[in-house]
Amino acid sequence: MATIESGTEIKIDVHGHHEHEHHHEESFISKYIFSQDHKMIARQFLITGVIWAFIGVLFSVMFRLQLAWPDESFPILETLLGKWAAGGKLAPNFYYALVTMHGTIMVFFVLTAGLSGTFSNLLIPLQIGARDMASPFLNMLSYWFFFLAGMIMLVSLFISTGPADGGWTAYPPLNALPQASSGSAFGMTLWLLSMAMFIVSSLLGGLNYITTILNMRTEGMTMMRLPLTIWAFFFTAVLGVLSFPVLLSGAILLLFDRHLGTSFYLSDIYIGGQPLTNAAGELLQGGSPILFQHLFWFLGHPEVYIVILPAMGMVSHVLATNSRKPIFGYSAMVMSILAITVLAFLVWAHHMFVSGLNPFIGSIFVLFTLLIAVPSAIKVFNWIGTIWRGNINFTPDTLFAIGFVSLFISGGLTGIYLGNSALDIPLHDTYFVVAHFHIVMGLAAGFGLFVGVYHWFPKLFNGRQMNNTMGYIHFWITFVGSYLIFWPMHYLGMTGVPRRYFQFSNFETFNVYGDLNVFISIAAIVVFFAQFVFLINFIYSALYGTKMKTLNPYLSNSLEWTTPIEPGHGNWPGAIPPVYRGPYEYGKNGTDFVPQHLPDNAIWPKDEKETKTELA
Amino acid sequence: MSTVTLKRTQRIHPKKFALWLGIGTVIMMFAGLTSAFIVRRAAGNWVEFELPPLFYFSTLVIGLSSIALFFAEKAYKANRHLQYRNLLGLTLVGGITFIILQYAAWMQLASYGILLRGNPSGSFVYVISGLHAAHVLGGVVLLGFFFVRAIPKPDPVQELLSEINPERSLGIEMLSVYWHFVGILWLYLLLFFTYYK
């Protein structure tokens, strides 16, 4: 009886609900604001993410001004920041606030929500052949919790004591004691609340992504026929679901330390010779600041894979499609993502080599860290194998995908240095680390975001396409500029220039690199302005871009290109197409491509033009 | 289309699956907290104390409420709606009693001189059991919602429709999974606290 009941229920989900959506015009609020359509939620994530990206990158330009020209004054900074840049010179406290906000915004709001949130939402139902997510309502909540997190963070920028300024990692005791710095006062409380909202958002999203991928695939869509994008989103969600709750525990304990007088992370702190007490006048003792680092990095390290895996998946998909070749080693690609996911949970302490970690434990973490090089190298090899002798369409999305591979190699190689504790100890607090993680995680994932936007723009904005010329200008300035910003930082780091310093001009040793800092800052400013080319292209194309004339402009195999140019809620007007093959059958038996929904006995027209008209 | 429907019935319902994943996230959160407890305990400067006896009473209460919900679900499946409503009410009372007992246990603990602020050994017990109580509270709210829905409607047709609604049957199954989970979670936490004082 139970099976009949749930069977009927699913029938309602699949057909009744969908038809219902088509017959009634939705109101503005239910269509654009509290939408439960995964495509609209993807748009919301993307637009919010892009806005945050501009704020986050603007912050980095502000502190690059300080690093390059510490003695100059910039009246524009006073206009923008008010008392934090009195006389056009950045206040040292606010420099740290900018660095902290840049890190938080870029890692969580842009590269987690903006990248994974956007494309998981857009592509999971479209590529597996589902009407929507398993729970569209929770999916909507996921966006609104993200929005709330962003609003709390935005408010924290405007309070009188300023936003959190103790680093995006929020280490105690600095961030546990409101008296430690101005940003550690109310700003840090808001930071923690914002992160709690963000964690809820990520968990709701992640639960939905996993459930949808495992339970709602169309007929014939076996796991090994999934596009690699979906595999990447799947493991990203697994990482998030397993690691974000642990960060939440860490953050809750930090909130208790800050506001309720506990001392989970605090121990025997003396200020001016006086021991620090809680509100009740008791000594704060017995806590361990290292405990927070363990809890933080148990999320923090998987977090970098949460950021990079979706980019990897999209790059794999776009490289195969635009090289007109099957992906090189599909199952090796899947297995290497799995291996990265497992190893992601076994390496967190490599962020703590300089925190006083037992050297023996450190050596175990070195071993696991270096093991990650194996699946990473497999992926790089397979990407190169995929484009090798391919018939490559050098569209902006392909260029960004190739750029991603380049950045991933450059940044990954320095990871092998830093994974060794003996080398990490002298390099850890220098610009070498800044260069490493920006190239391998920040830029590479950012390029992944561009790959996704350029490639799936027609699916995001009603069949409109982005302008390619502007895409090329955007790509070349961003690609060359990125290397110009971060490559010199390796040299700064190798000579021992420490990160997190407000100003170097008082240090004879580091003073000599002033010109290099000027060079880096100029490159950063140029790259920042190049992003406006993207922004203009994005806004213009979303409103007035040329509409695609056929259903499948890239002659791609995956299911999202079988939906109408402007798909409604429910994605396919008729039945969901069943799937007969894997997603990367390009150049097989003399045919350019064989879409997944094409049965084996179908008569496949040889001529591409014929194909286009038939599909349209 | 009928073949599609048949194939899908063999899979677990997506919403139920999502619930199990959600339970996984709660497990990860408490695994994080209890491993923080172990790591911190190993570092020394750790005050040992006896758990308040009221914790054992609350364990009994949440255990009994789980049993009541188990039979409530059975009654619902067998269309014994009055019995279902009564057992559901019993579960609800059990859940509320559990939270009151936990509060009383914290008072008892405080009377021993073990406060929220102070040595982390005590703080951990307050924070972990408090977060658990928050999860129970979520379950209590849901139980209340289902209890209100179980009150018969005046219109017999409406009543029949709501009784055979598959959505509600699924909801009751999910509620029961969640409620048994928070009970088992508490049992784990109690054993953990007893073992690692």
Coordinates of C-alpha atoms in Angstrom, one line a residue, chain A residues 1-15 129 134-135 138 203 206-208 210-211 214-219 221 241-243 245-246 248-250 252-253 256 260-264 267-268 278-280 282 285-288 291 294-295 298 345 576, chain B residues 1 3-5 7-33 35-37 39-40 43-46 77 79 115-127 131 163-167 169-170 173:
Chain A
M1 CA 0.0 0.0 0.0
A2 CA 2.8 2.3 0.9
T3 CA 4.4 1.9 -2.5
I4 CA 1.1 2.7 -4.3
E5 CA 0.8 5.8 -2.2
S6 CA 4.2 7.2 -2.9
G7 CA 3.9 6.2 -6.6
T8 CA 0.8 8.4 -6.9
E9 CA 2.5 11.1 -5.1
I10 CA 5.4 11.2 -7.6
K11 CA 3.0 11.3 -10.5
I12 CA 1.5 14.5 -9.0
D13 CA 5.0 15.9 -8.7
V14 CA 6.1 15.1 -12.2
H15 CA 3.0 15.9 -14.2
G129 CA 16.6 15.4 -16.7
A134 CA 13.9 17.5 -4.9
S135 CA 12.6 20.3 -2.7
L138 CA 14.2 24.4 0.6
L203 CA 23.5 22.9 3.9
G206 CA 23.8 20.7 -0.5
L207 CA 21.0 18.4 0.8
N208 CA 18.9 19.3 -2.2
I210 CA 22.7 15.3 -3.4
T211 CA 19.0 14.2 -3.1
L214 CA 20.7 10.5 -6.6
N215 CA 16.9 10.2 -6.8
M216 CA 15.6 12.3 -9.7
R217 CA 17.6 11.3 -12.8
T218 CA 15.7 10.6 -15.9
E219 CA 15.2 7.1 -17.3
M221 CA 20.6 8.3 -16.8
V241 CA 27.3 18.7 4.0
L242 CA 30.0 16.9 5.9
S243 CA 32.3 19.9 6.7
P245 CA 28.3 21.5 10.3
V246 CA 31.7 21.3 12.0
L248 CA 29.1 25.7 12.8
S249 CA 30.1 23.9 16.0
G250 CA 33.3 25.9 16.0
I252 CA 28.9 28.4 18.2
L253 CA 31.7 27.8 20.7
F256 CA 29.7 31.4 23.7
L260 CA 28.6 34.1 27.6
G261 CA 31.8 34.0 29.5
T262 CA 33.0 30.5 28.6
S263 CA 36.6 29.8 27.8
F264 CA 36.6 27.1 25.1
S267 CA 43.5 30.5 28.4
D268 CA 45.5 32.6 30.8
N278 CA 35.0 37.3 32.2
A279 CA 32.1 39.5 33.1
A280 CA 31.7 37.6 36.4
E282 CA 36.5 34.9 37.0
Q285 CA 41.4 29.6 31.7
G286 CA 41.4 26.1 30.4
G287 CA 40.7 26.9 26.8
S288 CA 42.7 26.1 23.7
L291 CA 41.0 23.7 19.1
H294 CA 41.2 22.2 14.1
L295 CA 37.5 22.9 13.9
F298 CA 38.2 20.7 9.1
F345 CA 39.1 15.5 5.0
I576 CA 11.5 14.3 -20.1
Chain B
M1 CA 4.4 6.8 -18.1
T3 CA 6.6 2.3 -16.2
V4 CA 8.3 5.5 -15.1
T5 CA 6.0 5.7 -12.1
K7 CA 10.4 2.5 -11.5
R8 CA 10.4 5.5 -9.2
T9 CA 8.5 3.8 -6.4
Q10 CA 11.4 1.4 -5.8
R11 CA 13.6 4.3 -4.9
I12 CA 13.5 6.0 -1.6
H13 CA 11.3 9.2 -1.6
P14 CA 13.6 12.2 -2.4
K15 CA 12.3 14.1 0.6
K16 CA 12.9 11.2 3.0
F17 CA 16.4 10.9 1.5
A18 CA 17.0 14.6 2.1
L19 CA 16.0 14.0 5.7
W20 CA 18.6 11.3 6.1
L21 CA 21.2 13.6 4.7
G22 CA 20.1 16.3 7.1
I23 CA 20.5 13.8 9.9
G24 CA 24.0 13.3 8.6
T25 CA 24.8 17.0 8.9
V26 CA 23.5 17.0 12.5
I27 CA 25.7 13.9 13.2
M28 CA 28.7 15.8 11.8
M29 CA 28.0 18.8 14.0
F30 CA 27.8 16.6 17.2
A31 CA 30.8 14.6 16.0
G32 CA 32.7 17.9 15.7
L33 CA 31.6 19.0 19.2
S35 CA 35.7 15.3 19.2
A36 CA 36.5 18.9 20.3
F37 CA 35.6 17.6 23.8
V39 CA 40.9 16.9 22.1
R40 CA 40.4 19.5 24.8
A43 CA 45.2 18.7 26.9
G44 CA 44.7 18.6 30.7
N45 CA 43.4 21.2 33.2
W46 CA 40.1 19.4 33.2
K77 CA -1.0 3.0 8.9
N79 CA -6.3 3.7 9.9
L115 CA 28.5 26.6 35.6
L116 CA 28.3 27.4 31.9
R117 CA 31.3 29.7 32.4
G118 CA 34.2 28.1 34.1
N119 CA 36.2 25.0 33.2
P120 CA 35.4 23.8 29.7
S121 CA 34.5 20.4 31.0
G122 CA 31.3 21.8 32.3
S123 CA 30.7 24.3 29.5
F124 CA 30.8 21.5 27.0
V125 CA 28.0 19.6 28.8
Y126 CA 25.8 22.7 28.8
V127 CA 26.5 23.7 25.1
L131 CA 22.2 22.3 21.1
E163 CA -6.6 11.1 6.1
I164 CA -5.7 9.4 2.9
N165 CA -3.4 12.2 1.8
P166 CA -0.1 10.4 0.8
E167 CA 1.8 13.6 1.6
S169 CA 1.7 9.7 5.4
L170 CA 5.2 10.6 4.2
E173 CA 7.2 8.7 8.4

